[in-house]
Short mmCIF file of C-alpha atoms and ligand atoms in Angstrom, two decimals:
data_model
loop_
_atom_site.label_atom_id
_atom_site.label_comp_id
_atom_site.label_asym_id
_atom_site.label_seq_id
_atom_site.Cartn_x
_atom_site.Cartn_y
_atom_site.Cartn_z
CA MET I 1 89.90 114.94 78.67
CA ARG I 2 92.48 114.41 75.93
CA TRP I 3 95.62 116.55 76.01
CA THR I 4 97.79 117.26 73.00
CA VAL I 5 100.40 119.76 71.84
CA THR I 6 100.33 121.56 68.52
CA SER I 7 102.15 124.34 66.72
CA THR I 8 99.26 125.38 64.51
CA HIS I 9 98.79 129.14 64.51
CA PRO I 10 96.38 130.18 67.29
CA GLY I 11 94.18 131.95 64.77
CA ALA I 12 93.98 128.95 62.48
CA ALA I 13 93.83 126.05 64.93
CA PRO I 14 90.58 124.09 64.91
CA GLY I 15 88.71 124.30 68.18
CA ASP I 16 85.81 125.96 69.95
CA LEU I 17 87.67 128.26 72.27
CA LEU I 18 91.13 129.77 72.31
CA VAL I 19 92.40 130.41 75.81
CA TYR I 20 94.87 133.23 76.09
CA PRO I 21 96.65 133.71 79.43
CA VAL I 22 97.20 137.41 80.12
CA PHE I 23 99.62 138.70 82.76
CA ARG I 24 99.46 142.46 82.76
CA LYS I 25 96.80 145.09 82.72
CA ASP I 26 98.55 146.85 79.86
CA GLN I 27 98.69 143.56 78.02
CA ALA I 28 94.94 143.30 78.45
CA ALA I 29 94.22 146.91 77.63
CA ASP I 30 96.49 146.95 74.63
CA LEU I 31 96.33 143.59 72.97
CA ARG I 32 98.53 144.36 70.03
CA PRO I 33 100.63 141.22 70.45
CA LEU I 34 97.48 139.17 70.75
CA LEU I 35 95.91 140.81 67.74
CA ALA I 36 99.03 140.22 65.70
CA ASP I 37 99.03 136.59 66.76
CA LEU I 38 95.40 136.01 66.15
CA GLY I 39 94.95 137.56 62.77
CA GLY I 40 98.27 136.38 61.48
CA GLY I 41 98.15 139.71 59.61
CA LYS I 42 95.49 138.36 57.31
CA ALA I 43 92.42 139.73 58.99
CA LYS I 44 90.14 141.86 56.88
CA ARG I 45 90.09 145.48 57.90
CA GLY I 46 86.96 146.12 59.86
CA GLY I 47 86.15 142.43 59.55
CA GLY I 48 84.84 140.09 62.22
CA ARG I 49 87.40 141.01 64.79
CA PRO I 50 86.05 143.19 67.55
CA ASP I 51 88.00 146.14 68.84
CA LEU I 52 89.54 144.07 71.61
CA LYS I 53 91.10 147.06 73.24
CA ALA I 54 87.71 148.69 73.64
CA VAL I 55 86.00 145.47 74.71
CA VAL I 56 88.63 144.76 77.33
CA ALA I 57 88.45 148.29 78.69
CA ARG I 58 84.65 148.25 78.70
CA ALA I 59 84.54 144.90 80.50
CA GLY I 60 86.99 146.17 83.10
CA PHE I 61 89.24 143.15 82.48
CA THR I 62 92.55 143.85 84.17
CA ALA I 63 94.26 140.45 83.98
CA LYS I 64 93.64 139.93 87.67
CA ALA I 65 94.30 136.32 88.68
CA GLU I 66 91.40 133.98 87.89
CA SER I 67 89.37 136.60 86.03
CA THR I 68 88.22 135.67 82.55
CA LEU I 69 86.76 137.49 79.58
CA ALA I 70 85.28 135.76 76.55
CA VAL I 71 85.27 137.72 73.30
CA HIS I 72 83.87 136.59 70.00
CA CYS I 73 86.28 136.93 67.05
CA GLU I 74 84.93 135.87 63.69
CA ASP I 75 88.27 135.83 61.94
CA LEU I 76 89.52 133.36 64.48
CA LYS I 77 88.96 129.75 63.49
CA ALA I 78 87.94 128.89 67.06
CA GLY I 79 85.43 131.74 67.02
CA TRP I 80 85.94 132.65 70.66
CA VAL I 81 88.94 133.84 72.56
CA LEU I 82 88.98 133.56 76.34
CA LEU I 83 91.33 135.95 78.04
CA VAL I 84 92.40 134.43 81.34
CA GLY I 85 93.91 136.72 83.93
CA MET I 86 97.09 135.36 85.46
CA GLY I 87 98.13 138.34 87.57
CA PRO I 88 101.67 139.77 87.35
CA ALA I 89 104.14 137.16 86.05
CA ALA I 90 106.45 137.63 89.03
CA GLU I 91 103.61 136.67 91.39
CA VAL I 92 102.37 133.64 89.51
CA GLY I 93 103.05 130.41 91.40
CA LEU I 94 102.23 126.84 90.50
CA GLU I 95 98.82 127.15 92.10
CA GLY I 96 98.25 130.35 90.14
CA ILE I 97 98.66 128.38 86.92
CA ARG I 98 96.33 125.64 88.21
CA LYS I 99 93.70 128.15 89.25
CA ALA I 100 93.85 130.00 85.95
CA ALA I 101 93.50 126.70 84.10
CA GLY I 102 90.61 125.79 86.39
CA ALA I 103 88.88 129.09 85.66
CA ALA I 104 89.40 128.59 81.92
CA ALA I 105 88.13 125.03 82.14
CA LYS I 106 84.96 126.01 83.97
CA GLN I 107 84.36 128.88 81.58
CA GLY I 108 84.95 126.56 78.64
CA ARG I 109 82.48 124.07 80.04
CA SER I 110 79.83 126.69 80.58
CA MET I 111 80.33 127.81 76.96
CA ASP I 112 79.92 124.19 75.78
CA ALA I 113 83.36 124.27 74.22
CA ALA I 114 84.36 120.72 73.32
CA ARG I 115 87.84 121.50 71.98
CA ILE I 116 89.89 124.05 73.85
CA LEU I 117 93.12 125.59 72.60
CA VAL I 118 95.65 127.22 74.89
CA ALA I 119 98.20 129.76 73.71
CA VAL I 120 101.13 128.75 75.94
CA PRO I 121 102.84 131.85 77.34
CA GLY I 122 106.26 132.63 75.95
CA ALA I 123 109.35 132.02 78.06
CA GLY I 124 109.61 135.78 78.59
CA ASP I 125 106.10 136.00 80.02
CA ILE I 126 106.28 133.47 82.80
CA ASN I 127 108.86 132.26 85.31
CA PHE I 128 108.23 128.57 84.73
CA ASP I 129 109.61 126.13 82.20
CA ASP I 130 107.29 124.52 79.68
CA GLN I 131 107.14 121.18 81.46
CA THR I 132 106.03 122.84 84.68
CA PHE I 133 103.52 125.04 82.87
CA GLY I 134 102.06 122.11 80.93
CA ARG I 135 101.83 119.99 84.05
CA SER I 136 100.27 122.67 86.23
CA TRP I 137 97.83 123.81 83.57
CA ALA I 138 96.54 120.31 82.90
CA GLU I 139 96.42 119.60 86.63
CA GLY I 140 94.31 122.69 87.26
CA ALA I 141 91.88 122.00 84.43
CA GLU I 142 91.42 118.33 85.30
CA LEU I 143 91.01 119.02 89.00
CA ALA I 144 88.56 121.88 88.45
CA LEU I 145 86.32 119.70 86.30
CA SER I 146 86.60 116.63 88.46
CA PRO I 147 83.38 114.61 88.15
CA VAL I 148 80.61 114.85 90.73
CA GLY I 149 77.18 113.28 91.06
CA GLU I 150 78.20 109.75 90.17
CA LEU I 151 75.00 108.38 91.68
CA LYS I 152 72.61 110.80 89.99
CA THR I 153 70.44 109.13 87.39
CA GLY I 154 69.22 112.17 85.45
CA PRO I 155 71.31 114.45 83.25
CA ARG I 156 74.50 115.37 85.07
CA SER I 157 76.29 118.68 85.16
CA ALA I 158 77.27 120.10 81.75
CA PRO I 159 79.50 117.77 79.73
CA LYS I 160 83.10 118.79 79.97
CA PRO I 161 85.46 119.59 77.13
CA THR I 162 86.74 116.52 75.30
CA SER I 163 90.12 117.82 74.24
CA TRP I 164 92.74 120.42 75.05
CA SER I 165 95.51 121.45 72.73
CA LEU I 166 98.49 123.44 73.96
CA ILE I 167 99.84 125.71 71.25
CA ALA I 168 103.58 126.40 71.15
CA GLY I 169 106.51 126.19 68.75
CA THR I 170 107.69 122.66 67.89
CA GLY I 171 110.88 123.14 69.91
CA ARG I 172 108.77 123.27 73.07
CA HIS I 173 106.62 120.21 72.44
CA ARG I 174 108.78 117.66 74.20
CA ASP I 175 108.75 119.52 77.52
CA LEU I 176 105.06 120.31 77.31
CA ARG I 177 104.25 116.66 76.61
CA ALA I 178 106.37 115.56 79.56
CA GLY I 179 104.39 117.95 81.75
CA LEU I 180 101.08 116.62 80.43
CA ALA I 181 102.14 113.05 81.19
CA GLU I 182 103.04 114.00 84.75
CA ALA I 183 99.71 115.76 85.15
CA ARG I 184 97.85 112.65 84.04
CA ALA I 185 99.55 110.62 86.76
CA LEU I 186 99.05 113.30 89.40
CA THR I 187 95.41 114.05 88.71
CA ALA I 188 94.52 110.37 88.44
CA GLY I 189 95.57 109.94 92.07
CA THR I 190 93.65 112.96 93.31
CA LEU I 191 90.52 112.11 91.32
CA PHE I 192 90.67 108.53 92.58
CA ALA I 193 90.79 109.81 96.15
CA ARG I 194 87.97 112.33 95.62
CA ARG I 195 85.74 109.69 94.12
CA LEU I 196 86.16 107.35 97.08
CA VAL I 197 85.58 110.12 99.61
CA ASN I 198 82.42 111.21 97.81
CA LEU I 199 80.95 107.70 97.76
CA PRO I 200 78.30 107.35 100.45
CA PRO I 201 79.08 104.97 103.30
CA ASN I 202 76.54 102.37 102.15
CA HIS I 203 78.43 102.22 98.85
CA LEU I 204 81.83 102.18 100.51
CA THR I 205 82.04 99.75 103.41
CA PRO I 206 85.41 98.41 104.57
CA ALA I 207 84.89 95.46 102.20
CA ASP I 208 84.12 97.86 99.33
CA LEU I 209 87.24 99.88 100.12
CA ALA I 210 89.23 96.64 99.94
CA ALA I 211 87.64 95.85 96.57
CA HIS I 212 88.70 99.27 95.28
CA ALA I 213 92.23 98.60 96.53
CA ARG I 214 92.31 95.23 94.75
CA ARG I 215 91.14 96.83 91.51
CA LEU I 216 93.71 99.60 91.88
CA ALA I 217 96.47 97.06 92.47
CA ARG I 218 95.49 95.04 89.42
CA ALA I 219 95.34 98.12 87.20
CA GLU I 220 98.65 99.57 88.36
CA GLY I 221 100.76 96.45 88.81
CA MET I 222 100.82 96.47 92.59
CA SER I 223 100.19 93.61 94.97
CA CYS I 224 97.27 93.73 97.36
CA ARG I 225 96.57 91.74 100.51
CA VAL I 226 93.37 92.11 102.48
CA LEU I 227 93.10 90.82 106.03
CA GLY I 228 89.59 89.98 107.24
CA VAL I 229 88.39 89.42 110.77
CA PRO I 230 89.94 85.93 111.21
CA GLU I 231 93.38 87.24 110.16
CA LEU I 232 92.98 90.37 112.25
CA LYS I 233 92.25 88.11 115.21
CA LYS I 234 95.37 86.09 114.48
CA LEU I 235 97.42 89.29 114.57
CA LYS I 236 95.54 90.35 117.74
CA MET I 237 94.60 93.68 116.17
CA GLY I 238 92.37 94.76 119.03
CA GLY I 239 92.26 98.35 117.80
CA ILE I 240 90.81 97.59 114.38
CA LEU I 241 88.61 94.79 115.70
CA GLY I 242 87.40 96.92 118.61
CA VAL I 243 86.37 99.86 116.44
CA GLY I 244 84.79 97.56 113.86
CA GLN I 245 82.85 95.31 116.23
CA GLY I 246 79.80 97.56 116.47
CA SER I 247 79.09 97.41 112.75
CA VAL I 248 77.44 94.80 110.56
CA ASN I 249 80.14 95.69 108.02
CA PRO I 250 83.25 94.00 109.44
CA PRO I 251 86.66 95.68 109.39
CA ARG I 252 89.60 94.96 107.09
CA LEU I 253 93.28 95.70 106.93
CA ILE I 254 94.29 96.52 103.37
CA VAL I 255 97.93 96.29 102.29
CA LEU I 256 99.10 97.48 98.89
CA GLU I 257 102.66 97.05 97.74
CA TYR I 258 104.41 98.75 94.88
CA LYS I 259 107.91 97.59 93.98
CA GLY I 260 109.53 100.37 92.03
CA SER I 261 113.12 99.28 92.44
CA ARG I 262 115.02 96.01 92.53
CA ARG I 263 118.03 97.64 94.16
CA LYS I 264 118.79 96.23 97.58
CA ASN I 265 119.27 99.64 99.13
CA ALA I 266 116.20 101.17 97.46
CA LEU I 267 114.22 103.47 99.72
CA ARG I 268 111.31 101.79 101.52
CA ILE I 269 108.39 103.98 102.46
CA ALA I 270 105.16 103.09 104.22
CA LEU I 271 102.00 105.18 103.88
CA VAL I 272 99.23 104.56 106.38
CA GLY I 273 95.75 106.02 105.85
CA LYS I 274 92.76 106.14 108.20
CA GLY I 275 89.89 104.28 106.57
CA VAL I 276 86.86 104.84 108.77
CA THR I 277 84.16 104.47 106.14
CA PHE I 278 81.66 106.11 108.47
CA ASP I 279 82.26 107.66 111.86
CA SER I 280 79.04 107.93 113.86
CA GLY I 281 81.16 108.25 117.00
CA GLY I 282 80.02 104.84 118.18
CA ILE I 283 78.56 104.66 121.71
CA SER I 284 80.02 108.15 122.26
CA LEU I 285 77.62 109.13 119.50
CA LYS I 286 78.17 112.35 117.55
CA PRO I 287 75.39 114.94 117.31
CA GLY I 288 73.16 114.45 114.27
CA GLN I 289 73.89 117.87 112.79
CA GLY I 290 76.49 117.44 110.07
CA MET I 291 77.06 113.76 110.82
CA GLU I 292 76.77 113.00 107.11
CA GLU I 293 80.16 114.66 106.64
CA MET I 294 81.68 111.74 108.48
CA LYS I 295 81.59 109.74 105.28
CA CYS I 296 84.85 111.59 104.68
CA ASP I 297 86.54 109.77 107.54
CA MET I 298 88.33 107.48 105.08
CA ALA I 299 89.96 110.41 103.28
CA GLY I 300 93.36 109.44 104.65
CA ALA I 301 92.94 105.98 103.15
CA ALA I 302 91.76 107.43 99.85
CA GLY I 303 94.70 109.85 99.85
CA VAL I 304 97.38 107.22 100.41
CA MET I 305 95.79 104.93 97.82
CA GLY I 306 95.67 107.84 95.37
CA ALA I 307 99.32 108.58 96.13
CA ALA I 308 100.19 104.95 95.40
CA LEU I 309 98.39 105.21 92.08
CA THR I 310 100.39 108.30 91.13
CA ILE I 311 103.69 106.84 92.37
CA ALA I 312 103.10 103.69 90.31
CA ARG I 313 102.19 105.70 87.20
CA LEU I 314 105.31 107.83 87.61
CA GLN I 315 107.30 104.63 88.14
CA LEU I 316 109.18 106.19 91.03
CA PRO I 317 112.16 104.07 92.14
CA VAL I 318 110.84 103.31 95.61
CA ASN I 319 109.44 100.29 97.40
CA LEU I 320 106.15 101.40 98.80
CA GLN I 321 103.81 99.81 101.26
CA VAL I 322 100.35 101.29 101.77
CA VAL I 323 98.52 100.16 104.88
CA VAL I 324 94.85 101.01 105.33
CA PRO I 325 92.93 100.01 108.42
CA ALA I 326 89.26 100.10 107.40
CA ALA I 327 86.33 100.03 109.80
CA GLU I 328 82.88 101.48 110.32
CA ASN I 329 82.40 103.12 113.73
CA MET I 330 78.85 102.38 114.89
CA PRO I 331 76.89 102.19 118.15
CA ASP I 332 75.54 98.70 118.84
CA GLY I 333 75.00 96.13 121.55
CA ARG I 334 78.31 94.64 120.55
CA ALA I 335 80.12 97.94 120.13
CA VAL I 336 83.16 98.89 122.14
CA LYS I 337 82.17 100.98 125.20
CA PRO I 338 83.82 103.77 127.15
CA ALA I 339 85.90 102.09 129.89
CA ASP I 340 86.58 99.00 127.76
CA VAL I 341 90.26 98.07 127.76
CA ILE I 342 91.45 96.59 124.49
CA THR I 343 94.75 94.94 123.61
CA MET I 344 96.46 96.21 120.51
CA ALA I 345 98.56 94.24 118.01
CA SER I 346 101.69 95.65 119.61
CA GLY I 347 100.60 94.11 122.92
CA LYS I 348 99.89 97.45 124.58
CA THR I 349 96.59 97.86 126.39
CA VAL I 350 94.35 100.87 125.78
CA GLU I 351 91.38 102.12 127.73
CA VAL I 352 88.72 103.47 125.41
CA LEU I 353 87.53 106.61 127.17
CA ASN I 354 85.66 107.88 124.13
CA THR I 355 84.59 105.63 121.28
CA ASP I 356 84.66 108.66 118.98
CA ALA I 357 88.45 108.78 119.28
CA GLU I 358 88.51 105.68 117.06
CA GLY I 359 90.96 106.77 114.37
CA ARG I 360 93.97 106.49 116.64
CA LEU I 361 92.90 102.96 117.65
CA ILE I 362 92.84 101.58 114.13
CA LEU I 363 95.94 103.56 113.12
CA ALA I 364 97.86 102.17 116.08
CA ASP I 365 97.50 98.63 114.73
CA ALA I 366 98.25 99.76 111.18
CA LEU I 367 101.36 101.68 112.25
CA TRP I 368 102.55 98.64 114.16
CA TYR I 369 101.96 96.50 111.06
CA ALA I 370 103.83 98.96 108.80
CA GLY I 371 106.71 99.14 111.28
CA ARG I 372 107.28 95.39 111.19
CA SER I 373 109.22 95.61 107.92
CA LYS I 374 111.39 98.46 109.25
CA PRO I 375 110.73 101.03 106.50
CA ASP I 376 112.97 104.05 106.06
CA HIS I 377 110.03 106.43 106.44
CA VAL I 378 106.46 106.08 107.62
CA ILE I 379 103.81 108.70 106.93
CA ASP I 380 100.29 108.35 108.24
CA MET I 381 97.45 110.52 107.06
CA ALA I 382 94.12 110.76 108.85
CA THR I 383 91.02 112.86 109.37
CA LEU I 384 91.91 112.50 113.02
CA THR I 385 90.69 115.41 115.11
CA GLY I 386 88.21 118.27 115.06
CA ALA I 387 90.77 120.01 117.23
CA CYS I 388 93.12 120.25 114.26
CA VAL I 389 90.39 122.00 112.26
CA VAL I 390 89.90 124.45 115.14
CA ALA I 391 93.65 125.09 115.29
CA LEU I 392 94.52 125.35 111.60
CA GLY I 393 91.27 125.74 109.70
CA LYS I 394 90.37 124.08 106.42
CA HIS I 395 93.42 125.02 104.35
CA PHE I 396 96.19 123.34 106.31
CA ALA I 397 96.90 119.84 107.49
CA GLY I 398 98.60 119.52 110.85
CA MET I 399 102.00 117.86 110.63
CA LEU I 400 103.74 116.17 113.53
CA GLY I 401 106.53 113.67 113.69
CA ASN I 402 110.00 112.73 114.82
CA SER I 403 112.04 113.45 111.70
CA GLY I 404 113.11 116.84 110.45
CA GLU I 405 114.26 115.43 107.13
CA LEU I 406 110.90 113.81 106.46
CA MET I 407 108.87 116.80 107.59
CA ASP I 408 111.01 119.16 105.48
CA ALA I 409 110.26 117.01 102.43
CA ILE I 410 106.51 117.02 103.17
CA LYS I 411 106.56 120.76 103.73
CA GLN I 412 108.33 121.37 100.43
CA ALA I 413 105.98 119.04 98.60
CA GLY I 414 102.95 120.77 100.10
CA GLY I 415 104.21 124.14 98.96
CA GLU I 416 104.44 122.82 95.44
CA THR I 417 101.17 120.88 95.23
CA PHE I 418 99.39 123.49 97.35
CA GLU I 419 98.29 120.84 99.81
CA ARG I 420 99.75 122.83 102.63
CA VAL I 421 100.90 121.44 105.95
CA TRP I 422 101.75 123.24 109.17
CA PRO I 423 104.03 121.87 111.88
CA LEU I 424 102.60 121.13 115.32
CA PRO I 425 104.55 119.98 118.39
CA LEU I 426 105.01 116.36 119.42
CA VAL I 427 106.43 116.35 122.94
CA ASP I 428 106.83 114.12 125.97
CA GLU I 429 104.30 116.11 128.00
CA HIS I 430 101.60 115.07 125.54
CA LYS I 431 102.79 111.48 125.45
CA GLU I 432 102.55 111.54 129.23
CA MET I 433 98.92 112.68 129.03
CA MET I 434 97.99 109.58 127.03
CA LYS I 435 99.19 107.16 129.69
CA GLY I 436 96.33 105.19 131.24
CA THR I 437 95.04 104.62 134.74
CA TRP I 438 93.83 101.05 134.16
CA SER I 439 95.89 100.30 131.09
CA ASP I 440 99.13 101.29 129.34
CA LEU I 441 97.43 104.02 127.38
CA GLN I 442 94.08 105.73 127.12
CA ASN I 443 92.62 107.04 123.89
CA LEU I 444 91.85 110.47 125.32
CA GLY I 445 94.04 112.83 127.29
CA GLY I 446 93.75 116.42 128.38
CA GLY I 447 90.14 116.80 127.30
CA ARG I 448 89.79 119.31 124.51
CA GLU I 449 93.15 120.96 125.07
CA GLY I 450 95.62 120.34 122.27
CA GLY I 451 93.47 117.55 120.89
CA ALA I 452 95.46 117.20 117.65
CA LEU I 453 98.69 117.04 119.62
CA THR I 454 97.61 114.40 122.14
CA ALA I 455 96.16 112.30 119.31
CA ALA I 456 99.56 112.29 117.60
CA ALA I 457 101.25 111.57 120.92
CA PHE I 458 99.05 108.47 121.21
CA LEU I 459 100.11 107.30 117.73
CA ALA I 460 103.77 107.83 118.64
CA ALA I 461 103.45 105.00 121.17
CA PHE I 462 103.00 102.60 118.23
CA VAL I 463 105.95 103.81 116.17
CA ASP I 464 109.55 102.76 116.78
CA ASP I 465 111.49 105.82 118.01
CA LYS I 466 114.21 105.08 115.47
CA THR I 467 111.84 105.04 112.50
CA SER I 468 111.44 108.31 110.66
CA TRP I 469 107.73 109.04 111.02
CA SER I 470 105.29 111.84 110.36
CA HIS I 471 101.58 112.14 111.01
CA LEU I 472 99.33 114.37 108.92
CA ASP I 473 95.97 115.36 110.40
CA ILE I 474 93.81 116.22 107.40
CA ALA I 475 90.46 116.63 109.18
CA GLY I 476 90.30 120.21 107.85
CA PRO I 477 91.38 120.06 104.21
CA ALA I 478 90.01 116.60 103.31
CA TYR I 479 86.47 117.72 102.70
CA SER I 480 84.85 120.96 101.63
CA THR I 481 81.25 122.10 101.70
CA SER I 482 81.87 124.65 98.96
CA ASP I 483 83.47 124.69 95.52
CA SER I 484 86.98 126.05 95.16
CA ALA I 485 88.98 126.99 92.06
CA THR I 486 90.35 123.50 91.59
CA SER I 487 87.94 121.34 93.56
CA PRO I 488 84.18 120.93 93.53
CA LYS I 489 82.62 120.60 96.97
CA GLY I 490 83.03 117.26 98.70
CA GLY I 491 86.21 115.25 98.92
CA THR I 492 89.24 117.28 97.89
CA GLY I 493 91.59 114.34 97.39
CA PHE I 494 93.97 116.09 99.74
CA GLY I 495 97.24 114.29 100.20
CA ALA I 496 97.40 112.16 97.06
CA ARG I 497 99.62 114.54 95.12
CA LEU I 498 101.28 115.72 98.34
CA LEU I 499 102.50 112.26 99.27
CA ALA I 500 103.45 111.32 95.72
CA ARG I 501 105.56 114.47 95.51
CA THR I 502 107.02 113.82 98.97
CA VAL I 503 108.11 110.36 97.89
CA GLN I 504 109.57 111.84 94.70
CA ILE I 505 111.59 114.31 96.79
CA LEU I 506 112.76 111.59 99.18
CA VAL I 507 113.99 109.30 96.42
CA GLY I 508 115.82 112.33 95.01
N1 BES C 1 86.72 111.65 112.45
C1 BES C 1 86.78 112.49 113.58
C2 BES C 1 87.56 113.78 113.35
C3 BES C 1 87.03 114.73 112.33
C4 BES C 1 86.42 115.90 112.70
C5 BES C 1 87.22 114.49 110.97
C6 BES C 1 85.97 116.81 111.76
C7 BES C 1 86.76 115.39 110.03
C8 BES C 1 86.15 116.55 110.43
C9 BES C 1 87.45 111.74 114.73
O1 BES C 1 87.28 110.38 114.73
C10 BES C 1 86.84 112.26 115.99
O2 BES C 1 85.68 112.04 116.17
N2 BES C 1 87.63 112.91 116.80
C11 BES C 1 87.18 113.42 118.02
C12 BES C 1 88.22 113.09 119.05
C13 BES C 1 87.80 113.35 120.45
C14 BES C 1 86.70 112.40 120.85
C15 BES C 1 89.01 113.18 121.32
C16 BES C 1 87.01 114.92 117.86
O3 BES C 1 87.78 115.53 117.14
O4 BES C 1 86.07 115.46 118.45
MN1 MN C 2 85.51 109.77 115.72
ZN1 ZN C 3 86.94 109.50 112.95
#
């Protein structure tokens, strides 16, 4: 969708739908300011304009958040006005703006509106500056209408609007445009991640994921290195090789690098994302019911790649390394078995007690790889455990780590992007539980108890104690089986904006 800013009068601007954010019930019930705006005083008495006050009262529109009401107004160039409830201004947060924009976007789409106008709220109506409003509004609309059904051959869902125009006085255009530019970078990352998660596993093998990374690197001016099986063998990456050995689609290690600063002391951040393109469980096979959801097991990879896209577009002054271990976890005569002991790139030995605890095995090698260049911060993101979904549900990622500074930044970022994280404990008792009987470590400890915590404790064994590190378990929020205000069902793209914002906070 195209986004522009204009100062044409709302009543005279060309378009198919004028969106009017409304904050208060009295504002909805008594739309004098709106009427004055719309008619510009030129409306014919008793002309095409409906008695909005009566219509609004009749429809029971109270400006409640996410409610909408479309009213036809003939003396309005756009023909239709869409009142969008924002809720009380004091309670509107960034996500409130996104959701309202999402509701307006969906309503606009269902009305076949190609060109949508938005009357930007005045400074007195809302507690956010124009840049933030513009950014959040465009984010919400783009995310709500994010494409689905890429592989359908027939007519797709209704075509979406082609253009949006934000209406405000010329003095406000610069800030609004800056917000729109930010939104473009932010949503591109999230939409990239959603698209990859939604691709079926036969369309997104580890090699395909690597091809997407290469294309991304070329488009955004990053470098990309892909290690295949021979190179993985050279690095003795027994975790990635072990998980991948049961599949006809061999594993990869994908490394993207973005150089955003030439300064010697520029911040160096590594993002590591779990890229299991399909998780059948392997020999410890999962039950068939719902197994198709395990195409989402590369959502961490998609999220960190999406974050890299956004970070590159925003030209953040950081040197970023993205490391994605990619493998397909399948049962096979050659597959890794429970009781196998594998040797990881770090040299540590691991007994595989359950082949379905594969994420930590590939991440261990990737974390070791990322740690080699001694980054200032390492964040890994993974659909790691069902236990995390049991603990925190679908709306929070579990966050563990060894650095308060880093976790504070992630927490703040999540509050802003509404990709919320919740802290979970990483303690020696759990690290102890991951120690092996026949090997240094085992990939399972404590059975079902604290499964998200022991998984993170396993990862900690592959991170230098002195490196600031955090692990995000996104098994809950990465994928949804129902539509939400700003995400159609399927991959949510969780983490792309979160990590881009985190990096932005860290570079200050
Ligand atoms: N990919 C799964 C975790 C998962 C669960 C992701 C639900 C998304 C939604 C992971 O590889 C897994 O299978 N974990 C096991 C670990 C167990 C064997 C210790 C689990 O959570 O059951
Ligand atoms: Mn698994
Ligand atoms: Zn998995």
